[in-house]
mmCIF file of C-alpha atoms in Angstrom:
data_model
loop_
_atom_site.group_PDB
_atom_site.id
_atom_site.type_symbol
_atom_site.label_atom_id
_atom_site.label_comp_id
_atom_site.label_asym_id
_atom_site.label_seq_id
_atom_site.Cartn_x
_atom_site.Cartn_y
_atom_site.Cartn_z
ATOM 1 C CA MET A 1 -16.050 -15.625 -0.131
ATOM 2 C CA VAL A 2 -17.716 -12.354 -0.922
ATOM 3 C CA LEU A 3 -16.299 -10.370 -3.794
ATOM 4 C CA ALA A 4 -16.197 -6.950 -2.084
ATOM 5 C CA PRO A 5 -13.153 -7.589 0.175
ATOM 6 C CA ARG A 6 -11.192 -8.974 -2.773
ATOM 7 C CA LEU A 7 -11.970 -5.882 -4.822
ATOM 8 C CA LEU A 8 -11.063 -3.515 -1.971
ATOM 9 C CA ILE A 9 -7.739 -5.249 -1.337
ATOM 10 C CA SER A 10 -6.999 -5.291 -5.071
ATOM 11 C CA PHE A 11 -7.762 -1.589 -5.360
ATOM 12 C CA VAL A 12 -5.313 -0.793 -2.553
ATOM 13 C CA ALA A 13 -2.630 -3.055 -4.064
ATOM 14 C CA LEU A 14 -3.104 -1.435 -7.475
ATOM 15 C CA THR A 15 -2.882 2.093 -6.024
ATOM 16 C CA THR A 16 0.337 1.007 -4.313
ATOM 17 C CA LEU A 17 1.677 -0.236 -7.659
ATOM 18 C CA SER A 18 0.698 2.947 -9.488
ATOM 19 C CA GLY A 19 2.382 5.088 -6.837
ATOM 20 C CA ASN A 20 5.514 3.006 -7.182
ATOM 21 C CA ILE A 21 5.586 3.566 -10.930
ATOM 22 C CA ALA A 22 5.235 7.307 -10.372
ATOM 23 C CA ASP A 23 8.363 7.350 -8.151
ATOM 24 C CA TRP A 24 10.681 6.337 -11.036
ATOM 25 C CA ASN A 25 11.420 9.903 -12.078
ATOM 26 C CA THR A 26 13.735 12.852 -11.414
ATOM 27 C CA THR A 27 11.757 14.034 -8.398
ATOM 28 C CA HIS A 28 12.235 10.751 -6.553
ATOM 29 C CA ILE A 29 14.591 7.866 -7.348
ATOM 30 C CA PHE A 30 16.544 9.734 -10.034
ATOM 31 C CA SER A 31 16.657 13.042 -8.153
ATOM 32 C CA GLU A 32 19.994 14.835 -8.295
ATOM 33 C CA LEU A 33 19.327 15.927 -4.717
ATOM 34 C CA TRP A 34 19.461 12.333 -3.442
ATOM 35 C CA SER A 35 22.771 10.716 -2.581
ATOM 36 C CA PRO A 36 23.535 7.447 -4.406
ATOM 37 C CA HIS A 37 22.901 5.524 -1.185
ATOM 38 C CA ALA A 38 19.540 7.262 -0.628
ATOM 39 C CA ARG A 39 18.659 6.445 -4.249
ATOM 40 C CA PHE A 40 19.489 2.776 -3.565
ATOM 41 C CA HIS A 41 17.174 2.735 -0.532
ATOM 42 C CA GLY A 42 14.434 4.486 -2.498
ATOM 43 C CA ALA A 43 14.675 1.974 -5.332
ATOM 44 C CA TRP A 44 14.840 -0.948 -2.903
ATOM 45 C CA PHE A 45 11.734 0.231 -1.056
ATOM 46 C CA VAL A 46 9.746 0.849 -4.242
ATOM 47 C CA ILE A 47 10.711 -2.546 -5.686
ATOM 48 C CA ALA A 48 9.862 -4.273 -2.373
ATOM 49 C CA MET A 49 6.449 -2.567 -2.239
ATOM 50 C CA THR A 50 5.831 -3.561 -5.846
ATOM 51 C CA LEU A 51 6.678 -7.205 -5.180
ATOM 52 C CA LEU A 52 4.580 -7.252 -2.001
ATOM 53 C CA SER A 53 1.639 -5.756 -3.898
ATOM 54 C CA VAL A 54 1.941 -8.441 -6.581
ATOM 55 C CA VAL A 55 2.019 -11.077 -3.817
ATOM 56 C CA SER A 56 -1.089 -9.472 -2.299
ATOM 57 C CA LEU A 57 -2.939 -9.690 -5.606
ATOM 58 C CA TRP A 58 -1.862 -13.305 -6.024
ATOM 59 C CA LEU A 59 -3.051 -14.155 -2.501
ATOM 60 C CA VAL A 60 -6.438 -12.541 -3.102
ATOM 61 C CA TRP A 61 -7.175 -14.169 -6.440
ATOM 62 C CA SER A 62 -5.639 -17.654 -6.284
ATOM 63 C CA GLY A 63 -5.739 -20.831 -4.309
ATOM 64 C CA ARG A 64 -7.843 -22.401 -1.625
ATOM 65 C CA ARG A 65 -8.884 -20.780 1.665
ATOM 66 C CA PRO A 66 -9.623 -17.394 0.077
ATOM 67 C CA ILE A 67 -10.660 -15.734 3.345
ATOM 68 C CA GLU A 68 -7.384 -16.648 5.029
ATOM 69 C CA ARG A 69 -5.309 -15.676 1.989
ATOM 70 C CA ALA A 70 -7.127 -12.346 1.647
ATOM 71 C CA GLY A 71 -6.419 -11.729 5.334
ATOM 72 C CA PHE A 72 -2.699 -12.149 4.669
ATOM 73 C CA ALA A 73 -2.974 -9.727 1.745
ATOM 74 C CA ILE A 74 -4.604 -7.185 4.066
ATOM 75 C CA LEU A 75 -1.746 -7.582 6.540
ATOM 76 C CA ILE A 76 0.834 -7.029 3.794
ATOM 77 C CA GLN A 77 -0.865 -3.937 2.377
ATOM 78 C CA GLY A 78 -1.660 -2.696 5.877
ATOM 79 C CA ALA A 79 2.017 -2.882 6.843
ATOM 80 C CA ILE A 80 2.981 -0.929 3.722
ATOM 81 C CA TRP A 81 0.451 1.827 4.346
ATOM 82 C CA LEU A 82 0.792 1.926 8.130
ATOM 83 C CA ALA A 83 4.504 2.719 7.682
ATOM 84 C CA PHE A 84 3.459 5.944 5.918
ATOM 85 C CA PHE A 85 2.373 7.573 9.192
ATOM 86 C CA PRO A 86 5.520 7.265 11.346
ATOM 87 C CA ALA A 87 7.577 8.243 8.267
ATOM 88 C CA MET A 88 5.908 11.666 8.505
ATOM 89 C CA LEU A 89 7.531 12.068 11.945
ATOM 90 C CA VAL A 90 11.100 11.733 10.653
ATOM 91 C CA PRO A 91 12.790 15.151 10.896
ATOM 92 C CA ASP A 92 13.170 17.116 7.655
ATOM 93 C CA THR A 93 10.661 15.040 5.679
ATOM 94 C CA LEU A 94 7.737 16.367 3.672
ATOM 95 C CA LEU A 95 4.781 14.665 2.036
ATOM 96 C CA ALA A 96 5.558 16.478 -1.219
ATOM 97 C CA ASP A 97 8.317 18.678 -2.583
ATOM 98 C CA PRO A 98 7.790 22.382 -1.849
ATOM 99 C CA GLY A 99 5.654 23.959 -4.544
ATOM 100 C CA LYS A 100 4.440 20.570 -5.778
ATOM 101 C CA GLU A 101 1.883 19.887 -3.076
ATOM 102 C CA VAL A 102 -1.553 18.739 -4.162
ATOM 103 C CA ARG A 103 -4.345 19.345 -1.682
ATOM 104 C CA LEU A 104 -7.961 18.296 -1.566
ATOM 105 C CA ALA A 105 -10.177 20.106 0.939
ATOM 106 C CA GLY A 106 -6.962 21.559 2.398
ATOM 107 C CA ILE A 107 -5.431 18.128 3.114
ATOM 108 C CA ASP A 108 -2.358 16.761 1.333
ATOM 109 C CA LEU A 109 -3.387 14.235 -1.307
ATOM 110 C CA ASN A 110 -0.683 11.768 -0.190
ATOM 111 C CA LEU A 111 -2.075 11.802 3.353
ATOM 112 C CA LEU A 112 -5.640 11.460 2.082
ATOM 113 C CA GLY A 113 -4.619 8.477 -0.041
ATOM 114 C CA ALA A 114 -2.881 6.747 2.871
ATOM 115 C CA VAL A 115 -5.863 7.283 5.180
ATOM 116 C CA ALA A 116 -8.289 6.137 2.471
ATOM 117 C CA ASN A 117 -6.272 2.972 1.824
ATOM 118 C CA MET A 118 -6.211 2.144 5.549
ATOM 119 C CA ILE A 119 -10.004 2.647 5.699
ATOM 120 C CA LEU A 120 -10.488 0.409 2.650
ATOM 121 C CA LEU A 121 -8.317 -2.296 4.215
ATOM 122 C CA ALA A 122 -10.195 -2.058 7.529
ATOM 123 C CA THR A 123 -13.475 -2.374 5.634
ATOM 124 C CA ALA A 124 -12.172 -5.408 3.738
ATOM 125 C CA TRP A 125 -11.055 -6.937 7.059
ATOM 126 C CA ALA A 126 -14.511 -6.427 8.590
ATOM 127 C CA LEU A 127 -16.190 -7.952 5.537
ATOM 128 C CA LEU A 128 -13.808 -10.929 5.653
ATOM 129 C CA ARG A 129 -14.540 -11.508 9.336
ATOM 130 C CA ARG A 130 -18.248 -11.422 8.611
ATOM 131 C CA ALA A 131 -17.818 -13.843 5.693
ATOM 132 C CA GLY A 132 -15.655 -16.125 7.859
ATOM 133 C CA THR A 133 -18.245 -16.174 10.622
ATOM 134 C CA ALA A 134 -21.029 -16.909 8.154
ATOM 135 C CA ALA A 135 -19.008 -19.769 6.660
ATOM 136 C CA ARG A 136 -18.513 -21.534 10.009
ATOM 137 C CA PRO A 137 -20.939 -24.281 10.899
ATOM 138 C CA THR A 138 -23.207 -23.520 13.846
#
């Protein structure tokens, strides 16, 4: 299997992990503005994403059938990042707290990151398909 898809998937999984670590603070999980039940759901989601990212890394770097396993890792990370987009449609949600927005070229950095991760995963998928086709006997 080519190395590039593994590296792309790993990069996305690691950015997911780093974002999860960043959410353990007073602006997210420990926010006084969140109800205890909302805090539970926030913690649950962050822990689930962390575990799924660790599973993704394990799939990419261990075992036989690396193309198939990397494909599963793409599906896992893709599901995590795809969920970002409909979440923006929930009423009264924002990508960042007011006054704490970070923009690059006028676009919210959270949105840019989500789009970039989806592009990286699509690229890894295309590279895996190419590698899988090349590996098949003719």
